[in-house]
CSV table of C-alpha atoms in Angstrom, one decimal:
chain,number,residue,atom,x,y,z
A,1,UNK,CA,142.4,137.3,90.0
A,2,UNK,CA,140.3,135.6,87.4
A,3,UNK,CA,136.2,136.6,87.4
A,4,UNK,CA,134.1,134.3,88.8
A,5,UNK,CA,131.2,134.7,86.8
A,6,UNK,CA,129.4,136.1,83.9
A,7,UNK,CA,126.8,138.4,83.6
A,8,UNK,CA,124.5,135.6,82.0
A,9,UNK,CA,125.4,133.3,84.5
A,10,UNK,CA,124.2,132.8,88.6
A,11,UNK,CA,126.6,130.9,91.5
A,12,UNK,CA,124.7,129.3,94.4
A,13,UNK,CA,127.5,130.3,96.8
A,14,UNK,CA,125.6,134.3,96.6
A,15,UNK,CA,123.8,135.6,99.8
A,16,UNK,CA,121.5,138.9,99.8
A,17,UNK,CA,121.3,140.1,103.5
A,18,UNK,CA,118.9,142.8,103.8
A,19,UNK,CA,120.3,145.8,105.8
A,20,UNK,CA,117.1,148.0,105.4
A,21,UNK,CA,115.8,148.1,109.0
A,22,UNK,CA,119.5,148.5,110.3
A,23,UNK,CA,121.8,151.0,108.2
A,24,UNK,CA,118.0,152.3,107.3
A,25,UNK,CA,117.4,152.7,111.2
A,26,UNK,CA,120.9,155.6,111.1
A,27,UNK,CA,118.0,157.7,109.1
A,28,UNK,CA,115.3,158.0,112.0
A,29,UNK,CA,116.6,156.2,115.0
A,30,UNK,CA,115.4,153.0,114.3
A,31,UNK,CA,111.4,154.8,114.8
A,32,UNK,CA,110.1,152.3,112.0
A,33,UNK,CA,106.5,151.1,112.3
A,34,UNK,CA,105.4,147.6,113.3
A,35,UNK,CA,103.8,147.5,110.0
A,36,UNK,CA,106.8,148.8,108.2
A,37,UNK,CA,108.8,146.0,109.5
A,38,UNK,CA,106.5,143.2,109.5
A,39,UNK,CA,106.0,143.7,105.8
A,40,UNK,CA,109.5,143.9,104.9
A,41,UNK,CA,109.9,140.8,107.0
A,42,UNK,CA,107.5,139.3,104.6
A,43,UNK,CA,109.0,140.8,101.1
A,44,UNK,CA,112.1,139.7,102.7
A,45,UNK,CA,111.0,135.9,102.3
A,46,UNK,CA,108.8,136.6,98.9
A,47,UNK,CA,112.1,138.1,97.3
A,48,UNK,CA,114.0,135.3,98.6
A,49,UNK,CA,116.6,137.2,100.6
A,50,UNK,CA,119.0,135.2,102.3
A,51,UNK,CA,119.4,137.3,105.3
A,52,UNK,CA,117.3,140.6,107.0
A,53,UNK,CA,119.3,142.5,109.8
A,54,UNK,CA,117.2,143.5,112.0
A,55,UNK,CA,119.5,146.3,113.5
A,56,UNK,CA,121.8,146.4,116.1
A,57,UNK,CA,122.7,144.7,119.3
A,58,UNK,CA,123.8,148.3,121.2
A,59,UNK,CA,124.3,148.5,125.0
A,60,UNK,CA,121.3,150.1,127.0
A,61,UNK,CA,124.3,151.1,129.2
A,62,UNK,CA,125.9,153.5,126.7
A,63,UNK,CA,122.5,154.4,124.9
A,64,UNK,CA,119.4,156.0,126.0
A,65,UNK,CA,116.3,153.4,125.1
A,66,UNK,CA,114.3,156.4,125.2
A,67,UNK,CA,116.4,158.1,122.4
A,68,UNK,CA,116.3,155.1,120.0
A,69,UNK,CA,113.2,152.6,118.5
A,70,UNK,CA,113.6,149.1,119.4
A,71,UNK,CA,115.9,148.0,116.4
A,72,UNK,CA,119.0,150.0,118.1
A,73,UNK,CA,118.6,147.0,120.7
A,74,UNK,CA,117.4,144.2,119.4
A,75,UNK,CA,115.6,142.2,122.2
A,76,UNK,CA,114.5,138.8,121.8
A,77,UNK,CA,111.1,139.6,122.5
A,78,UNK,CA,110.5,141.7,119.8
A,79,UNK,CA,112.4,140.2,117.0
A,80,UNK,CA,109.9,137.5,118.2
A,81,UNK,CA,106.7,139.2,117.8
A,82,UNK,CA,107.7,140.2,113.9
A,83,UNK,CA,109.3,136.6,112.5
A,84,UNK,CA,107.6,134.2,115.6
A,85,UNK,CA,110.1,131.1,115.4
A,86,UNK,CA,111.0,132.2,112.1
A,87,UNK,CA,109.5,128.7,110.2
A,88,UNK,CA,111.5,130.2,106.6
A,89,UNK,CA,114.3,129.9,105.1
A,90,UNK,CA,115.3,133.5,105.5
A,91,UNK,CA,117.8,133.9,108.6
A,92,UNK,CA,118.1,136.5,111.2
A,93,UNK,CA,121.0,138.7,111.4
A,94,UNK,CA,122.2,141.8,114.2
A,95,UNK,CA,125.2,144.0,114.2
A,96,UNK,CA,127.2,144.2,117.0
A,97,UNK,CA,130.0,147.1,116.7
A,98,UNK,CA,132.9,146.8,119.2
A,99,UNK,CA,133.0,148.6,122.5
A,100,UNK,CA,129.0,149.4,122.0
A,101,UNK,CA,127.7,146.2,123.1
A,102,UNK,CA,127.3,144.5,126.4
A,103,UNK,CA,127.6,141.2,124.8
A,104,UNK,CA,128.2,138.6,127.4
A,105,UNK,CA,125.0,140.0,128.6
A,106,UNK,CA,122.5,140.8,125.6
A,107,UNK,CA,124.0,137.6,123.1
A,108,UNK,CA,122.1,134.9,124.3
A,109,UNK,CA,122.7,131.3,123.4
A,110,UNK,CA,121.7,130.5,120.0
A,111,UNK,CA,119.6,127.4,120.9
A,112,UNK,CA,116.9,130.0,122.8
A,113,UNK,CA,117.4,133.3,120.0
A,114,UNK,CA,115.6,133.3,116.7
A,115,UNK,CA,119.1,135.2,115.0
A,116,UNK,CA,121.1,133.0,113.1
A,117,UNK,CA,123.7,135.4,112.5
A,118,UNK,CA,125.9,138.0,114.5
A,119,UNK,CA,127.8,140.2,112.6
A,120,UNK,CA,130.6,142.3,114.8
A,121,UNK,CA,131.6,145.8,113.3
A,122,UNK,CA,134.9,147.0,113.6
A,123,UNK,CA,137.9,149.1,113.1
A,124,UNK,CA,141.4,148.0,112.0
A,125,UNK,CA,142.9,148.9,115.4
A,126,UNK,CA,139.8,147.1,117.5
A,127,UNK,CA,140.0,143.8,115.9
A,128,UNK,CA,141.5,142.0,118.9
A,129,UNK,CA,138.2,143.0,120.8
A,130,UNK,CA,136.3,142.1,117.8
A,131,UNK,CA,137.9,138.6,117.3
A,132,UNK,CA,137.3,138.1,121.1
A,133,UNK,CA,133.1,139.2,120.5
A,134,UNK,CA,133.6,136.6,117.2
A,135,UNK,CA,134.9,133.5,119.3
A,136,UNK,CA,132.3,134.5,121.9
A,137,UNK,CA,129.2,134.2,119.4
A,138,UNK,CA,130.4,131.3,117.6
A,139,UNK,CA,130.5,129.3,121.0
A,140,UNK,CA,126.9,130.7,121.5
A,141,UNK,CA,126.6,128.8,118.2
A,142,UNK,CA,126.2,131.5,116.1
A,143,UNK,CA,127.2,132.2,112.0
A,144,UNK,CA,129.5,135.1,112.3
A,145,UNK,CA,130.8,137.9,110.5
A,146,UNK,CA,133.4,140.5,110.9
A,147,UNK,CA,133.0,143.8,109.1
A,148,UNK,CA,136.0,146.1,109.0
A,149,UNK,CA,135.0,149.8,108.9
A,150,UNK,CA,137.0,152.6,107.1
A,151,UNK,CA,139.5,150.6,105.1
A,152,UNK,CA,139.7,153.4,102.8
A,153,UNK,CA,142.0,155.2,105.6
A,154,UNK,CA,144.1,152.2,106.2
A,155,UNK,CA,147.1,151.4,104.3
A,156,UNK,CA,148.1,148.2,102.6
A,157,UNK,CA,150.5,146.2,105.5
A,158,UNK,CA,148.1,147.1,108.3
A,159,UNK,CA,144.7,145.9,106.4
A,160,UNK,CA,147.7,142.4,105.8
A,161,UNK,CA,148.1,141.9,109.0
A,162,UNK,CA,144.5,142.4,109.7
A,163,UNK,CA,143.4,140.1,107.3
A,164,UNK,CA,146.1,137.5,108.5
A,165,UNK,CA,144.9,138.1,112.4
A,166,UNK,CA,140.9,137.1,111.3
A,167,UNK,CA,142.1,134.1,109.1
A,168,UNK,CA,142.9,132.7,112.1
A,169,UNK,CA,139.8,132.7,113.9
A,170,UNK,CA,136.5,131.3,114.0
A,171,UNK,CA,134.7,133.6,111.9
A,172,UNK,CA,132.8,132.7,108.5
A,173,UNK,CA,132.7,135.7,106.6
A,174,UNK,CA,134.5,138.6,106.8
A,175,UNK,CA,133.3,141.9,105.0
A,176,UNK,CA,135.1,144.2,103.2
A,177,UNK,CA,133.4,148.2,103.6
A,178,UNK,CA,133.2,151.0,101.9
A,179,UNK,CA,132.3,152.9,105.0
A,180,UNK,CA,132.5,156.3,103.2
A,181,UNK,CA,131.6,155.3,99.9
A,182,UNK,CA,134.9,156.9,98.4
A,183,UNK,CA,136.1,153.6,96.6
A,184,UNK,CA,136.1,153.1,92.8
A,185,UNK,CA,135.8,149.9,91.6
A,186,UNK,CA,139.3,149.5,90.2
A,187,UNK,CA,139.6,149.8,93.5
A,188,UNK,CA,137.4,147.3,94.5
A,189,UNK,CA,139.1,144.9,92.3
A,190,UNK,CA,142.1,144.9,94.2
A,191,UNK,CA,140.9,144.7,97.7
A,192,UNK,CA,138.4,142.3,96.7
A,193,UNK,CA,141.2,140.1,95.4
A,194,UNK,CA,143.3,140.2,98.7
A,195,UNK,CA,140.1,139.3,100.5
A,196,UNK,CA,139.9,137.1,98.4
A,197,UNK,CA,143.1,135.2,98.7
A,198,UNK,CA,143.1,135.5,102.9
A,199,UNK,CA,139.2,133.3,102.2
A,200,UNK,CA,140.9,130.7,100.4
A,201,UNK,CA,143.9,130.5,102.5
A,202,UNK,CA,141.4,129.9,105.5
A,203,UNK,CA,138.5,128.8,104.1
A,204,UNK,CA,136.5,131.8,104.9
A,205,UNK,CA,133.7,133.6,102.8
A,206,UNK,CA,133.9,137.4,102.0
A,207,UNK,CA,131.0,140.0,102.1
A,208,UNK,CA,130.3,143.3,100.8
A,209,UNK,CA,128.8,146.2,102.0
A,210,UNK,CA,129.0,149.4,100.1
A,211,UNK,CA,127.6,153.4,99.9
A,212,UNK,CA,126.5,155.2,97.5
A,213,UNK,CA,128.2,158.6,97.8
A,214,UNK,CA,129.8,158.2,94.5
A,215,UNK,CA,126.4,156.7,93.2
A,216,UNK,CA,128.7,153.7,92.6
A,217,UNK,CA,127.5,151.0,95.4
A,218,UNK,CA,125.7,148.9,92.4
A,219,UNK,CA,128.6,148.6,91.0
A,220,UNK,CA,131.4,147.7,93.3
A,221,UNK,CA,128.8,145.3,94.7
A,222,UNK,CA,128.5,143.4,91.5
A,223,UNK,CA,132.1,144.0,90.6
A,224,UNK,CA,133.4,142.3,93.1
A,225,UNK,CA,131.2,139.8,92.9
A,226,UNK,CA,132.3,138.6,90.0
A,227,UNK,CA,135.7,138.1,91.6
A,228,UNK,CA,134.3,136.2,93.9
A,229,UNK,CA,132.7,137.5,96.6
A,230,UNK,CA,129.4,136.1,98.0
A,231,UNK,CA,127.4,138.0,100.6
A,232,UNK,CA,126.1,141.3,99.3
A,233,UNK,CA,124.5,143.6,101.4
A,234,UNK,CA,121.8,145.5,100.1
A,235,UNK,CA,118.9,148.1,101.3
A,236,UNK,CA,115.6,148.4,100.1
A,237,UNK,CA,115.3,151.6,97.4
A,238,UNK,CA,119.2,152.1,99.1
A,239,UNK,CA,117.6,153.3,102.3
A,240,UNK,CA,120.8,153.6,104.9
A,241,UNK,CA,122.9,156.2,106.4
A,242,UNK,CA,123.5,159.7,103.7
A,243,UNK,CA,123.8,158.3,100.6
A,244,UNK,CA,122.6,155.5,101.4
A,245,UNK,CA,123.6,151.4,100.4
A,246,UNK,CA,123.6,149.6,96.9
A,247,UNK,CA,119.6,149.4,96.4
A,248,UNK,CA,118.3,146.1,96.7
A,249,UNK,CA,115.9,146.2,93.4
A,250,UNK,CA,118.5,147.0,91.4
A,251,UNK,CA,120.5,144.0,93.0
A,252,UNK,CA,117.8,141.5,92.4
A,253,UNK,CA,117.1,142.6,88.8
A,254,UNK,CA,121.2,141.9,88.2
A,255,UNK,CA,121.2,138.4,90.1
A,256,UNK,CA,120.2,135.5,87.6
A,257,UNK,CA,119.5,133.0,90.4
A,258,UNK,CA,115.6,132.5,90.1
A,259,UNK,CA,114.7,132.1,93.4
A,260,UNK,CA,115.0,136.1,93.6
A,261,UNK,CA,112.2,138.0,93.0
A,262,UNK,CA,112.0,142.2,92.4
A,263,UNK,CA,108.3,142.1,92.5
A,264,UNK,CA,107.4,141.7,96.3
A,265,UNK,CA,110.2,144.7,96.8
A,266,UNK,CA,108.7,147.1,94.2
A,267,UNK,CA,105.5,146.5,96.0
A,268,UNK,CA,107.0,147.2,99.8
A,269,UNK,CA,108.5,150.7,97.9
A,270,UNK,CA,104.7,151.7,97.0
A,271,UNK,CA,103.2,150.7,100.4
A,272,UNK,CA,106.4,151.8,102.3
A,273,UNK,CA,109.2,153.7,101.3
A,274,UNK,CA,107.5,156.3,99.5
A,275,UNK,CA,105.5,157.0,102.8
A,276,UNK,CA,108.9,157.6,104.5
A,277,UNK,CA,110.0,159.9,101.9
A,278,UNK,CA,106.6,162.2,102.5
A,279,UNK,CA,107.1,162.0,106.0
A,280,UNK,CA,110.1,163.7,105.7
A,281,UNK,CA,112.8,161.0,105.9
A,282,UNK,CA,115.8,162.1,104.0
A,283,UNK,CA,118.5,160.0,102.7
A,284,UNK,CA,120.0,158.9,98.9
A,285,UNK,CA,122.9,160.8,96.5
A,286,UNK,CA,123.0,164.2,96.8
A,287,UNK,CA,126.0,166.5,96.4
A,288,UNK,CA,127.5,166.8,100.1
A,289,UNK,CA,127.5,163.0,100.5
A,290,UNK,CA,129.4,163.1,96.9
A,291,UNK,CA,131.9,165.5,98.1
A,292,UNK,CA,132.7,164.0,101.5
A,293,UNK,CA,133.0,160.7,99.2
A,294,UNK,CA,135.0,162.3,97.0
A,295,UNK,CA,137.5,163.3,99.8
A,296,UNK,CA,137.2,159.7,101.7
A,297,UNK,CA,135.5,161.5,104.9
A,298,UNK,CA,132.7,160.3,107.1
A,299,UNK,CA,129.9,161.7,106.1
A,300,UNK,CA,128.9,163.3,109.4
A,301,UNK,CA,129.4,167.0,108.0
A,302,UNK,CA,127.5,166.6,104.6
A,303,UNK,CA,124.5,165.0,107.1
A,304,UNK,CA,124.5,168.2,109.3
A,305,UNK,CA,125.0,170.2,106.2
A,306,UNK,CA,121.8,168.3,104.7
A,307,UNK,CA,120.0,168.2,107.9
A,308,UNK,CA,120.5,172.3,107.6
A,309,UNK,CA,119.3,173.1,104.0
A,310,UNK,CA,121.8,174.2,103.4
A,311,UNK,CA,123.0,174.8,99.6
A,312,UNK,CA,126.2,176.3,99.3
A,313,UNK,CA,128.3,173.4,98.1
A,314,UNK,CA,131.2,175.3,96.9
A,315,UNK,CA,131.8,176.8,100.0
A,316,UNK,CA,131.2,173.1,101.6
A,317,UNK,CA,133.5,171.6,99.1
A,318,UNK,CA,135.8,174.1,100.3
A,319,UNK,CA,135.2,173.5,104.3
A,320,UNK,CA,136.1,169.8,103.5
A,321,UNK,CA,139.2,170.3,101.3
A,322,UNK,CA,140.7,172.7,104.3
A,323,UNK,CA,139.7,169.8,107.0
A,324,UNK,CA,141.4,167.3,104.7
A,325,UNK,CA,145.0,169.2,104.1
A,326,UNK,CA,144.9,170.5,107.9
């Protein structure tokens, strides 16, 4: 597929949704401070940033409020008392993943929610309950999104059919994830390009959400955007779960569109981010997050092996290769 665009040049089809507060909130339970988010609210609309997820619509049923800050849920009310009626031209966005989410009861219609946009996480073999949460939302009168997780582990004809199966819907943009941050971006190219052809066959948009465990989610995201793709998710100094997302200062500083500015963000990472780190917060690249990468696994074990101190990566590297071939 021929590229898009040039590294000189901008399209006005790109979105940047923010995904700080949400893949961030994987780091610390969604514990972030009213200030915390109220100013990244705020860079959010100096940086112009299309989008800011706020986290994630998750079922009080399934998860313990007490457990979790109020990003894991999402209510109303308090996306309210950050963003008011939201007067801006930056839109609202929550994740819902499938079978964590009582949404008949917690997606409100859209004419009494401040979100804009509803963006249903899923896995190849839950997309039937996914495109049902989709045609749900988009009656609400919602933008949505459907974001397939761990396409790394899926093979060619079932991600086909998949693709095929949400062409057909109602949804705007689908995303294609690299949950595990295991992709290279020769391999990017390809997968970009079949999303690619399923958006012009429907007349869909396609999204981008990538890890850094390879250190390599600034590059696939702007990779495939050159093929074509348009939303680009991105986290402020790449704050997310392990390794963390494509960092959003390094996005902005690439994207030629002028209505993007790095300046508010770099200031958010001196009044913000740097406080996280000192309090302890540990995320970004770091060698078991490049290993489990490496081997296309989740990165659960390199987060407990983090979360541990511990420093034997050979042995690690070993643990993994063993769990891989058995």
């Amino acid at each position: 597929m021929q590229k898009k665009g040039e590294l000189v040049s901008y399209r006005p089809d790109i979105k940047v949704v923010d995904c700080t507060l949400r893949d961030g909130g994987l780091v610390n339970n969604f514990e972030f401070s009213e200030e915390f988010v109220r100013d990244l609210y705020k860079t959010n609309i100096k940086s112009g940033i299309d989008y800011m997820e706020f986290g994630y619509k998750a079922s009080k049923e399934i998860f313990d409020v007490n457990k979790f800050g109020k990003w894991k849920f999402c209510d109303e009310e308090d996306i309210r008392s950050i963003v008011g009626d939201n007067d801006t031209d930056l839109k609202i966005s929550v994740m819902a993943d499938v079978g964590r989410t009582d949404f008949r009861k917690d997606i409100i219609d859209k004419k009494d929610s401040v979100i804009d946009l509803v963006r249903v996480a899923t896995y190849i073999n839950t997309i039937p309950a996914a495109l049902e949460m989709v045609e749900y939302c988009n009656k609400k009168g919602y933008e949505t999104t459907i974001n397939i997780m761990a396409i790394s582990k899926s093979n060619d004809s079932d991600l086909d059919d998949a693709l095929e199966l949400i062409g057909h819907s109602c949804v705007d943009t689908i995303y294609l994830v690299d949950s595990y941050g295991s992709l290279y971006p020769e391999q990017m190219r390809r997968l970009a390009s079949k999303y690619l052809e399923c958006a012009d066959k429907y007349n869909k948009k396609i999204g981008i959400h990538a890890h850094n465990n390879q250190q390599l989610a600034f590059a696939n995201t702007i990779e495939t955007l050159t093929m074509g793709v348009s939303y680009l998710d991105s986290t402020v100094s790449s704050l997310g779960r392990g390794a963390g997302n494509c960092p959003t200062e390094l996005l902005l500083g690439f994207l030629k569109n002028p209505k993007y500015d790095i300046t508010p963000v770099l200031k958010f990472i001196e009044n913000h981010i740097n406080k996280l780190k000192a309090d302890g917060v540990v995320w970004g690249y770091d060698i078991p997050y490049l290993l489990t990468g490496r081997l296309n696994q989740h990165p659960r074990d390199a987060i407990q092996f983090t979360a541990d101190n511990r420093t034997d990566y050979s042995a690690f590297y070993q643990y993994l290769f063993d769990k891989d071939c058995g």
